[in-house]
CSV table of C-alpha atoms in Angstrom, one decimal:
chain,number,residue,atom,x,y,z
A,1,MET,CA,74.5,54.9,-42.4
A,2,THR,CA,74.6,56.0,-38.7
A,3,ILE,CA,71.6,55.5,-36.4
A,4,PHE,CA,71.3,59.3,-36.2
A,5,LYS,CA,71.2,59.6,-40.0
A,6,ARG,CA,68.5,56.9,-40.3
A,7,THR,CA,66.4,58.6,-37.6
A,8,GLN,CA,66.8,62.0,-39.3
A,9,ASN,CA,65.7,60.5,-42.6
A,10,ALA,CA,62.7,58.9,-41.0
A,11,PHE,CA,61.7,62.1,-39.3
A,12,LEU,CA,61.9,64.0,-42.6
A,13,LEU,CA,59.7,61.4,-44.3
A,14,VAL,CA,57.1,61.8,-41.5
A,15,LEU,CA,57.3,65.6,-41.8
A,16,LEU,CA,56.8,65.4,-45.6
A,17,ALA,CA,53.8,63.2,-45.2
A,18,ILE,CA,52.2,65.6,-42.6
A,19,THR,CA,52.9,68.5,-44.9
A,20,CYS,CA,51.2,66.8,-47.8
A,21,LEU,CA,48.2,65.9,-45.7
A,22,THR,CA,47.7,69.4,-44.4
A,23,ALA,CA,48.2,70.9,-47.9
A,24,ALA,CA,45.4,68.7,-49.4
A,25,PRO,CA,41.9,70.1,-49.1
A,26,ALA,CA,40.1,68.6,-46.1
A,27,GLN,CA,36.9,66.6,-46.7
A,28,VAL,CA,34.0,67.9,-44.7
A,29,ALA,CA,32.3,65.1,-42.8
A,30,PRO,CA,28.6,64.9,-43.6
A,31,SER,CA,26.1,66.0,-41.0
A,32,LEU,CA,23.9,63.4,-39.4
A,33,SER,CA,20.9,65.3,-40.8
A,34,ASP,CA,22.3,65.1,-44.4
A,35,PRO,CA,20.5,62.7,-46.8
A,36,ILE,CA,22.5,59.7,-47.9
A,37,PRO,CA,23.3,60.4,-51.6
A,38,VAL,CA,22.0,58.1,-54.3
A,39,GLU,CA,24.7,56.0,-55.9
A,40,ARG,CA,25.9,57.3,-59.2
A,41,GLU,CA,25.4,53.9,-60.7
A,42,ILE,CA,21.6,54.2,-60.2
A,43,THR,CA,19.4,55.8,-62.7
A,44,ILE,CA,16.1,57.2,-61.2
A,45,GLY,CA,13.3,58.6,-63.3
A,46,ARG,CA,9.6,59.4,-63.4
A,47,LEU,CA,7.4,59.1,-66.4
A,48,SER,CA,4.8,61.7,-67.3
A,49,ASN,CA,2.0,59.3,-66.1
A,50,GLY,CA,3.6,59.1,-62.6
A,51,LEU,CA,5.4,55.8,-62.8
A,52,ARG,CA,8.8,55.7,-61.2
A,53,TYR,CA,11.8,53.6,-62.3
A,54,TYR,CA,15.1,52.6,-60.8
A,55,VAL,CA,17.8,51.1,-63.0
A,56,ARG,CA,21.2,49.8,-61.8
A,57,ALA,CA,23.8,47.9,-63.8
A,58,ASN,CA,25.4,45.1,-61.8
A,59,LYS,CA,27.7,42.6,-63.5
A,60,LYS,CA,27.6,40.0,-60.7
A,61,PRO,CA,26.1,37.5,-61.3
A,62,GLU,CA,27.1,37.7,-65.0
A,63,LYS,CA,24.4,37.7,-67.6
A,64,ARG,CA,21.6,37.8,-65.1
A,65,ALA,CA,19.0,40.5,-64.2
A,66,GLU,CA,16.2,40.9,-61.8
A,67,LEU,CA,13.2,43.0,-62.7
A,68,ARG,CA,10.4,44.0,-60.3
A,69,LEU,CA,7.0,45.7,-60.7
A,70,VAL,CA,6.1,47.2,-57.3
A,71,VAL,CA,2.5,48.3,-56.8
A,72,LYS,CA,1.7,50.5,-53.8
A,73,ALA,CA,-1.6,48.6,-53.3
A,74,GLY,CA,-2.3,45.7,-50.9
A,75,SER,CA,-5.0,44.3,-48.7
A,76,VAL,CA,-5.4,47.4,-46.6
A,77,LEU,CA,-7.0,49.1,-49.6
A,78,GLU,CA,-9.7,46.5,-50.1
A,79,ASP,CA,-13.3,47.5,-49.7
A,80,ASP,CA,-15.5,45.3,-47.4
A,81,ASP,CA,-16.6,43.1,-50.3
A,82,GLN,CA,-13.0,42.8,-51.6
A,83,GLN,CA,-11.2,41.1,-48.7
A,84,GLY,CA,-8.7,38.8,-50.2
A,85,LEU,CA,-8.9,40.3,-53.7
A,86,ALA,CA,-5.6,42.1,-53.6
A,87,HIS,CA,-4.0,38.7,-53.3
A,88,PHE,CA,-6.4,37.2,-55.9
A,89,VAL,CA,-5.3,39.8,-58.4
A,90,GLU,CA,-1.7,38.7,-57.9
A,91,HIS,CA,-2.8,35.1,-58.7
A,92,MET,CA,-4.7,36.2,-61.8
A,93,ALA,CA,-1.6,38.0,-63.2
A,94,PHE,CA,-0.1,34.6,-63.9
A,95,ASP,CA,-3.3,33.3,-65.5
A,96,GLY,CA,-3.4,35.4,-68.6
A,97,THR,CA,-2.6,38.9,-70.0
A,98,ALA,CA,-3.1,40.7,-73.3
A,99,HIS,CA,0.2,39.4,-74.7
A,100,PHE,CA,0.6,36.2,-72.7
A,101,PRO,CA,-2.7,34.3,-72.6
A,102,LYS,CA,-3.4,31.6,-69.9
A,103,ASN,CA,0.0,30.2,-68.7
A,104,GLU,CA,2.2,31.7,-71.5
A,105,ILE,CA,4.2,33.7,-69.0
A,106,ILE,CA,5.3,30.5,-67.3
A,107,LYS,CA,6.2,29.0,-70.6
A,108,PHE,CA,8.2,32.0,-71.6
A,109,ILE,CA,10.2,31.9,-68.3
A,110,GLU,CA,10.8,28.1,-68.7
A,111,SER,CA,12.0,28.6,-72.3
A,112,LEU,CA,14.8,30.7,-70.9
A,113,GLY,CA,15.9,27.9,-68.6
A,114,MET,CA,14.4,29.6,-65.6
A,115,ARG,CA,12.0,28.1,-63.0
A,116,PHE,CA,8.6,29.1,-61.9
A,117,GLY,CA,8.8,29.9,-58.2
A,118,ALA,CA,12.6,30.5,-58.0
A,119,ASP,CA,12.9,33.0,-60.9
A,120,LEU,CA,9.2,34.0,-61.3
A,121,ASN,CA,7.5,35.1,-58.2
A,122,ALA,CA,5.2,37.6,-56.4
A,123,TYR,CA,3.8,38.5,-53.0
A,124,THR,CA,0.9,40.5,-51.6
A,125,SER,CA,1.1,42.4,-48.4
A,126,PHE,CA,-0.9,45.0,-46.5
A,127,ASP,CA,0.5,47.9,-48.4
A,128,GLU,CA,2.1,46.6,-51.5
A,129,THR,CA,2.1,43.9,-54.2
A,130,VAL,CA,5.4,43.0,-55.8
A,131,TYR,CA,6.1,40.9,-58.9
A,132,VAL,CA,9.6,39.5,-59.5
A,133,LEU,CA,11.3,38.1,-62.6
A,134,GLN,CA,14.9,36.9,-62.9
A,135,VAL,CA,16.1,36.4,-66.4
A,136,PRO,CA,19.3,35.9,-68.4
A,137,THR,CA,20.7,38.9,-70.3
A,138,ASP,CA,22.8,37.1,-73.0
A,139,LYS,CA,20.1,37.9,-75.6
A,140,PRO,CA,19.0,41.5,-75.9
A,141,GLU,CA,15.4,40.7,-76.7
A,142,VAL,CA,14.9,38.9,-73.4
A,143,ILE,CA,14.9,42.1,-71.4
A,144,ASP,CA,12.5,43.6,-73.8
A,145,LYS,CA,10.0,40.7,-73.6
A,146,THR,CA,10.4,40.5,-69.8
A,147,LEU,CA,9.4,44.2,-69.5
A,148,LEU,CA,6.4,43.4,-71.7
A,149,VAL,CA,5.3,40.9,-69.0
A,150,LEU,CA,5.6,43.6,-66.4
A,151,GLU,CA,3.8,46.0,-68.6
A,152,ASP,CA,0.9,43.6,-69.0
A,153,TRP,CA,0.8,43.0,-65.2
A,154,ALA,CA,0.5,46.8,-64.8
A,155,HIS,CA,-2.6,47.3,-66.9
A,156,ASN,CA,-3.4,44.3,-69.1
A,157,VAL,CA,-4.4,41.3,-66.9
A,158,SER,CA,-7.1,39.4,-68.7
A,159,PHE,CA,-9.4,38.3,-65.8
A,160,ASP,CA,-11.0,35.5,-67.8
A,161,THR,CA,-14.1,34.3,-66.0
A,162,ASP,CA,-13.3,30.7,-66.3
A,163,GLN,CA,-9.8,31.3,-65.0
A,164,ILE,CA,-11.2,33.3,-62.1
A,165,ASP,CA,-13.4,30.3,-61.1
A,166,LYS,CA,-10.4,27.9,-61.3
A,167,GLU,CA,-8.3,30.2,-59.2
A,168,ARG,CA,-10.9,30.3,-56.4
A,169,GLY,CA,-10.0,26.7,-55.6
A,170,VAL,CA,-6.3,27.4,-55.6
A,171,VAL,CA,-6.6,30.3,-53.2
A,172,MET,CA,-9.0,28.4,-51.0
A,173,GLU,CA,-6.5,25.5,-50.8
A,174,GLU,CA,-3.9,28.0,-49.8
A,175,TRP,CA,-6.2,29.4,-47.1
A,176,ARG,CA,-6.8,25.9,-45.7
A,177,LEU,CA,-3.1,25.0,-45.6
A,178,ARG,CA,-2.6,28.1,-43.4
A,179,ARG,CA,-5.3,27.3,-40.8
A,180,GLY,CA,-2.7,25.9,-38.4
A,181,ALA,CA,-1.4,27.1,-35.1
A,182,GLY,CA,0.0,30.2,-36.7
A,183,ALA,CA,-3.3,31.3,-38.0
A,184,ARG,CA,-5.1,30.6,-34.8
A,185,THR,CA,-2.5,32.6,-32.9
A,186,THR,CA,-3.0,35.5,-35.3
A,187,ASP,CA,-6.7,35.4,-34.8
A,188,LYS,CA,-6.2,36.1,-31.1
A,189,LEU,CA,-3.3,38.5,-31.4
A,190,PHE,CA,-4.5,40.8,-34.1
A,191,PRO,CA,-7.4,42.3,-32.2
A,192,ILE,CA,-4.8,43.4,-29.6
A,193,LEU,CA,-1.8,44.3,-31.7
A,194,LEU,CA,-3.7,46.3,-34.2
A,195,LYS,CA,-6.7,47.4,-32.2
A,196,GLY,CA,-8.7,50.2,-33.8
A,197,SER,CA,-6.8,49.8,-37.1
A,198,ARG,CA,-8.0,48.8,-40.5
A,199,TYR,CA,-5.0,46.4,-40.7
A,200,ALA,CA,-6.7,44.2,-38.1
A,201,ASP,CA,-9.4,43.0,-40.5
A,202,ARG,CA,-7.5,43.2,-43.8
A,203,ILE,CA,-5.3,40.0,-43.6
A,204,PRO,CA,-4.0,39.5,-47.1
A,205,ILE,CA,-5.3,35.9,-47.5
A,206,GLY,CA,-8.8,37.3,-47.1
A,207,LYS,CA,-12.1,35.7,-46.1
A,208,PRO,CA,-13.3,32.4,-47.6
A,209,GLU,CA,-16.9,33.5,-48.1
A,210,ILE,CA,-15.6,36.4,-50.3
A,211,ILE,CA,-13.1,34.4,-52.2
A,212,GLN,CA,-15.7,31.8,-53.1
A,213,ASN,CA,-18.5,34.2,-54.1
A,214,PHE,CA,-17.2,37.5,-55.3
A,215,LYS,CA,-18.3,38.8,-58.7
A,216,PRO,CA,-15.6,39.3,-61.4
A,217,ASP,CA,-16.5,43.0,-61.6
A,218,THR,CA,-15.6,43.4,-57.9
A,219,LEU,CA,-12.1,42.0,-58.7
A,220,LYS,CA,-11.7,44.2,-61.7
A,221,LYS,CA,-12.7,47.2,-59.7
A,222,PHE,CA,-9.8,46.7,-57.3
A,223,TYR,CA,-7.4,46.3,-60.2
A,224,LYS,CA,-8.8,49.5,-61.9
A,225,ASP,CA,-8.7,51.6,-58.8
A,226,TRP,CA,-5.2,50.7,-57.6
A,227,TYR,CA,-3.1,49.3,-60.5
A,228,ARG,CA,-2.2,52.6,-62.0
A,229,PRO,CA,1.1,54.2,-63.0
A,230,ASP,CA,1.2,56.8,-60.2
A,231,LEU,CA,1.2,53.9,-57.6
A,232,MET,CA,3.8,51.9,-59.4
A,233,ALA,CA,7.6,51.6,-59.8
A,234,VAL,CA,9.8,49.4,-62.0
A,235,ILE,CA,13.1,48.2,-60.6
A,236,ALA,CA,15.8,46.7,-62.9
A,237,VAL,CA,19.1,45.5,-61.6
A,238,GLY,CA,21.5,43.3,-63.6
A,239,ASP,CA,24.2,42.8,-66.2
A,240,PHE,CA,23.0,45.1,-68.9
A,241,ASP,CA,23.4,48.6,-70.4
A,242,ARG,CA,21.6,51.1,-68.1
A,243,GLY,CA,20.7,53.4,-71.0
A,244,VAL,CA,19.2,50.7,-73.1
A,245,VAL,CA,17.0,49.4,-70.2
A,246,GLU,CA,15.9,52.9,-69.3
A,247,ASN,CA,14.7,53.5,-72.8
A,248,LEU,CA,12.9,50.1,-72.9
A,249,ILE,CA,11.1,51.1,-69.6
A,250,LYS,CA,10.0,54.4,-71.2
A,251,SER,CA,8.8,52.6,-74.3
A,252,HIS,CA,6.8,50.0,-72.4
A,253,PHE,CA,5.3,52.0,-69.6
A,254,GLY,CA,5.2,55.6,-70.9
A,255,SER,CA,2.0,54.9,-72.9
A,256,ILE,CA,0.0,53.6,-70.0
A,257,PRO,CA,-2.6,56.3,-69.4
A,258,ALA,CA,-2.8,58.1,-66.1
A,259,PRO,CA,-6.2,58.0,-64.5
A,260,THR,CA,-8.3,61.1,-65.1
A,261,ALA,CA,-10.0,60.9,-61.7
A,262,PRO,CA,-7.9,58.6,-59.5
A,263,ARG,CA,-9.4,57.3,-56.3
A,264,PRO,CA,-7.4,58.8,-53.4
A,265,ARG,CA,-4.9,56.4,-51.9
A,266,PRO,CA,-5.5,56.6,-48.1
A,267,GLU,CA,-2.8,56.0,-45.4
A,268,TYR,CA,-3.7,54.0,-42.4
A,269,GLU,CA,-2.1,53.9,-39.0
A,270,VAL,CA,-2.4,51.9,-35.8
A,271,PRO,CA,-3.9,54.3,-33.2
A,272,GLU,CA,-2.2,55.0,-29.9
A,273,HIS,CA,-3.5,53.4,-26.7
A,274,GLU,CA,-2.9,53.8,-23.0
A,275,GLY,CA,-1.4,51.1,-20.8
A,276,THR,CA,-0.3,47.6,-21.6
A,277,ALA,CA,-2.3,45.0,-23.5
A,278,TYR,CA,-1.5,41.4,-23.4
A,279,ALA,CA,-2.6,38.0,-24.7
A,280,ILE,CA,-1.9,34.4,-23.6
A,281,VAL,CA,-2.3,31.9,-26.4
A,282,THR,CA,-2.3,28.2,-26.0
A,283,ASP,CA,-2.5,25.6,-28.8
A,284,LYS,CA,-1.7,21.9,-28.9
A,285,GLU,CA,0.3,22.4,-32.2
A,286,ILE,CA,2.6,25.0,-30.8
A,287,THR,CA,5.8,23.2,-30.0
A,288,ALA,CA,7.7,25.8,-28.0
A,289,THR,CA,6.9,28.4,-25.3
A,290,SER,CA,7.7,32.0,-26.2
A,291,VAL,CA,7.5,35.3,-24.4
A,292,SER,CA,7.5,38.4,-26.6
A,293,ILE,CA,7.2,42.1,-25.7
A,294,SER,CA,6.5,44.8,-28.3
A,295,ASN,CA,6.7,48.5,-27.9
A,296,ILE,CA,5.2,51.0,-30.3
A,297,VAL,CA,7.8,53.6,-31.0
A,298,PRO,CA,7.9,56.6,-33.4
A,299,ALA,CA,8.8,55.5,-36.9
A,300,ARG,CA,12.2,56.8,-38.2
A,301,LYS,CA,12.2,58.6,-41.5
A,302,GLN,CA,14.8,56.7,-43.5
A,303,GLY,CA,17.4,58.2,-45.7
A,304,THR,CA,19.8,60.3,-43.5
A,305,PHE,CA,23.2,59.5,-42.1
A,306,GLY,CA,21.9,59.9,-38.6
A,307,VAL,CA,19.1,57.3,-39.0
A,308,TYR,CA,21.5,54.9,-40.7
A,309,ARG,CA,23.9,55.4,-37.8
A,310,GLN,CA,21.2,54.7,-35.3
A,311,ASP,CA,20.1,51.6,-37.1
A,312,ILE,CA,23.7,50.3,-36.9
A,313,VAL,CA,23.8,51.1,-33.2
A,314,ASP,CA,20.5,49.3,-32.6
A,315,GLY,CA,21.8,46.3,-34.6
A,316,LEU,CA,25.0,46.1,-32.6
A,317,PHE,CA,23.2,46.4,-29.3
A,318,SER,CA,20.8,43.6,-30.3
A,319,SER,CA,23.6,41.3,-31.5
A,320,MET,CA,25.7,41.8,-28.4
A,321,LEU,CA,22.7,41.3,-26.0
A,322,SER,CA,21.7,38.2,-27.8
A,323,ALA,CA,25.3,36.9,-27.7
A,324,ARG,CA,25.5,37.4,-24.0
A,325,MET,CA,22.1,36.0,-23.1
A,326,GLY,CA,22.2,33.1,-25.6
A,327,PRO,CA,24.4,30.7,-23.4
A,328,VAL,CA,22.0,31.3,-20.5
A,329,SER,CA,18.7,31.0,-22.2
A,330,GLY,CA,19.8,28.3,-24.6
A,331,ARG,CA,20.1,25.7,-22.0
A,332,GLY,CA,16.5,24.7,-22.3
A,333,GLY,CA,16.1,24.9,-26.0
A,334,ARG,CA,16.6,27.6,-28.7
A,335,SER,CA,18.7,30.5,-27.9
A,336,GLN,CA,17.4,33.8,-26.7
A,337,SER,CA,16.7,36.5,-29.4
A,338,PHE,CA,16.5,40.2,-28.8
A,339,HIS,CA,15.3,42.3,-31.8
A,340,GLN,CA,15.7,46.0,-32.3
A,341,PRO,CA,12.7,48.0,-33.5
A,342,GLY,CA,11.6,47.0,-36.9
A,343,LYS,CA,14.0,44.1,-37.2
A,344,GLY,CA,12.5,41.2,-35.2
A,345,ARG,CA,9.9,38.8,-36.4
A,346,SER,CA,6.7,39.1,-34.3
A,347,PRO,CA,3.9,36.6,-34.1
A,348,THR,CA,2.0,39.0,-36.2
A,349,GLU,CA,3.9,38.4,-39.4
A,350,ARG,CA,5.0,34.8,-38.5
A,351,ALA,CA,1.3,33.8,-38.5
A,352,GLY,CA,0.4,34.8,-42.0
A,353,GLU,CA,3.5,34.8,-44.2
A,354,GLY,CA,3.3,31.2,-45.3
A,355,GLY,CA,7.0,30.5,-45.7
A,356,ARG,CA,8.2,34.0,-46.5
A,357,HIS,CA,10.0,35.8,-43.7
A,358,ARG,CA,9.7,39.5,-43.2
A,359,ARG,CA,10.8,41.3,-40.0
A,360,GLY,CA,8.6,42.9,-37.5
A,361,THR,CA,9.1,44.4,-34.0
A,362,GLY,CA,9.6,42.8,-30.7
A,363,ARG,CA,11.8,41.2,-28.0
A,364,ALA,CA,11.4,37.5,-27.8
A,365,LEU,CA,12.5,34.6,-25.6
A,366,HIS,CA,12.1,31.1,-27.0
A,367,ARG,CA,12.4,27.9,-25.1
A,368,GLY,CA,11.4,24.4,-26.0
A,369,GLY,CA,8.4,23.1,-24.1
A,370,ALA,CA,4.7,23.0,-23.9
A,371,GLY,CA,2.5,24.9,-26.4
A,372,ARG,CA,2.0,28.3,-25.0
A,373,SER,CA,2.7,31.8,-26.4
A,374,ILE,CA,2.6,34.9,-24.2
A,375,TRP,CA,2.6,38.2,-26.2
A,376,LEU,CA,2.8,41.4,-24.3
A,377,HIS,CA,2.0,44.6,-26.2
A,378,SER,CA,2.8,48.0,-24.6
A,379,HIS,CA,2.7,51.6,-25.7
A,380,ARG,CA,4.8,54.6,-24.7
A,381,THR,CA,2.4,57.4,-23.9
A,382,GLY,CA,2.9,60.3,-26.3
A,383,SER,CA,4.8,58.4,-29.0
A,384,ALA,CA,3.6,58.7,-32.6
A,385,ALA,CA,1.1,56.2,-33.9
A,386,ALA,CA,2.7,53.6,-36.1
A,387,LYS,CA,1.7,51.4,-38.9
A,388,PRO,CA,2.5,47.8,-38.9
A,389,ALA,CA,4.8,48.7,-41.8
A,390,ALA,CA,3.4,46.0,-44.0
A,391,ARG,CA,5.3,43.4,-42.0
A,392,LEU,CA,2.8,40.7,-42.8
A,393,ARG,CA,2.8,39.6,-46.4
A,394,THR,CA,1.0,36.7,-48.1
A,395,PRO,CA,3.0,35.1,-50.9
A,396,GLY,CA,0.3,33.4,-52.8
A,397,HIS,CA,1.3,30.1,-54.2
A,398,ARG,CA,4.8,31.3,-55.1
A,399,ARG,CA,8.1,30.2,-53.5
A,400,PRO,CA,10.3,32.8,-51.7
A,401,GLU,CA,12.5,34.9,-53.9
A,402,PRO,CA,16.1,35.6,-53.1
A,403,PRO,CA,16.7,39.1,-51.7
A,404,VAL,CA,17.8,42.0,-53.9
A,405,ARG,CA,19.0,45.4,-52.8
A,406,GLN,CA,16.5,47.9,-54.0
A,407,PRO,CA,17.5,51.5,-54.9
A,408,GLY,CA,16.3,54.1,-52.5
A,409,ARG,CA,15.8,51.7,-49.6
């Protein structure tokens, strides 16, 4: 075959490909304002009592599932005489329910070969309380019984008086363990970071004088007011049949009565302020010097392609800036870290999370050295007020759970 013939054939192939492409219907690129569609593999529903559920089949890892009960209630909803009781309710959920008295929930999990802490967990934050169970799915009845545990947490916690008194000591020991440099830093930073906000005096761990002396009815009142189906969601992800699990959720949670006169669920914000606030914190137990700057910026409403794109841009900017500055700032200790809005860990949540790591907002420079922390907090005039976005969460006496991608987030 001559060179001309080969060239001619190649040209014809390219022309044919172009013709096929132009003949095919063009896909319209989504607008940046368009919402990101929900995956087809996710089943989303809402029961008549208001409870929402999200179910996704996922075969990796095989024969495993994670189930969560998410309650839109945390420490910010506590009355003055309830400070620390959102977290205390979380503890009591493991100390007895209607179908699992005392520590039967832990025994059930251990009978499946799972571990308390690693596979059975919970945490309490400003705005939410989340319960987590990881279970095997090789036996159909396991998912059913696990959902019974979540159902009991939703409306059947026992609140036995003797168990309440025993748990006071557990929570107080947890409080004492956290009275280190982090807590002392928080005590100085919160009045500045959250000035004028309810969040400033609603730290999830609570106040010792309330934990030691509250009446059981005060604890039950918080549970009755805020543990209700219209403030709850059940999330199930794992190696199972979606339809079967959806029907089980309906069976377990559909009969929970909706409140006839529900207490309004308020939303709290951190108010705007003028100028720049700052704090200089020193403590003999702080082993590094850090400088952090935080800006309050308008919150982005998640869920559109445009916001997702901007999140990627912010992440790339942060990563590139950190990579360039790291070799310079790392000479004296830890490398420099720049965090985009909503992604960095501020002293606010570092101080109270007790081993769990959630991300906050800030720009931070860390160097090894004497114990001093400088935190600058500024505000852009005219920007929207912002909540701390539940960045600080208190885990109770549970170990950190592995992350799971939640539908709709």
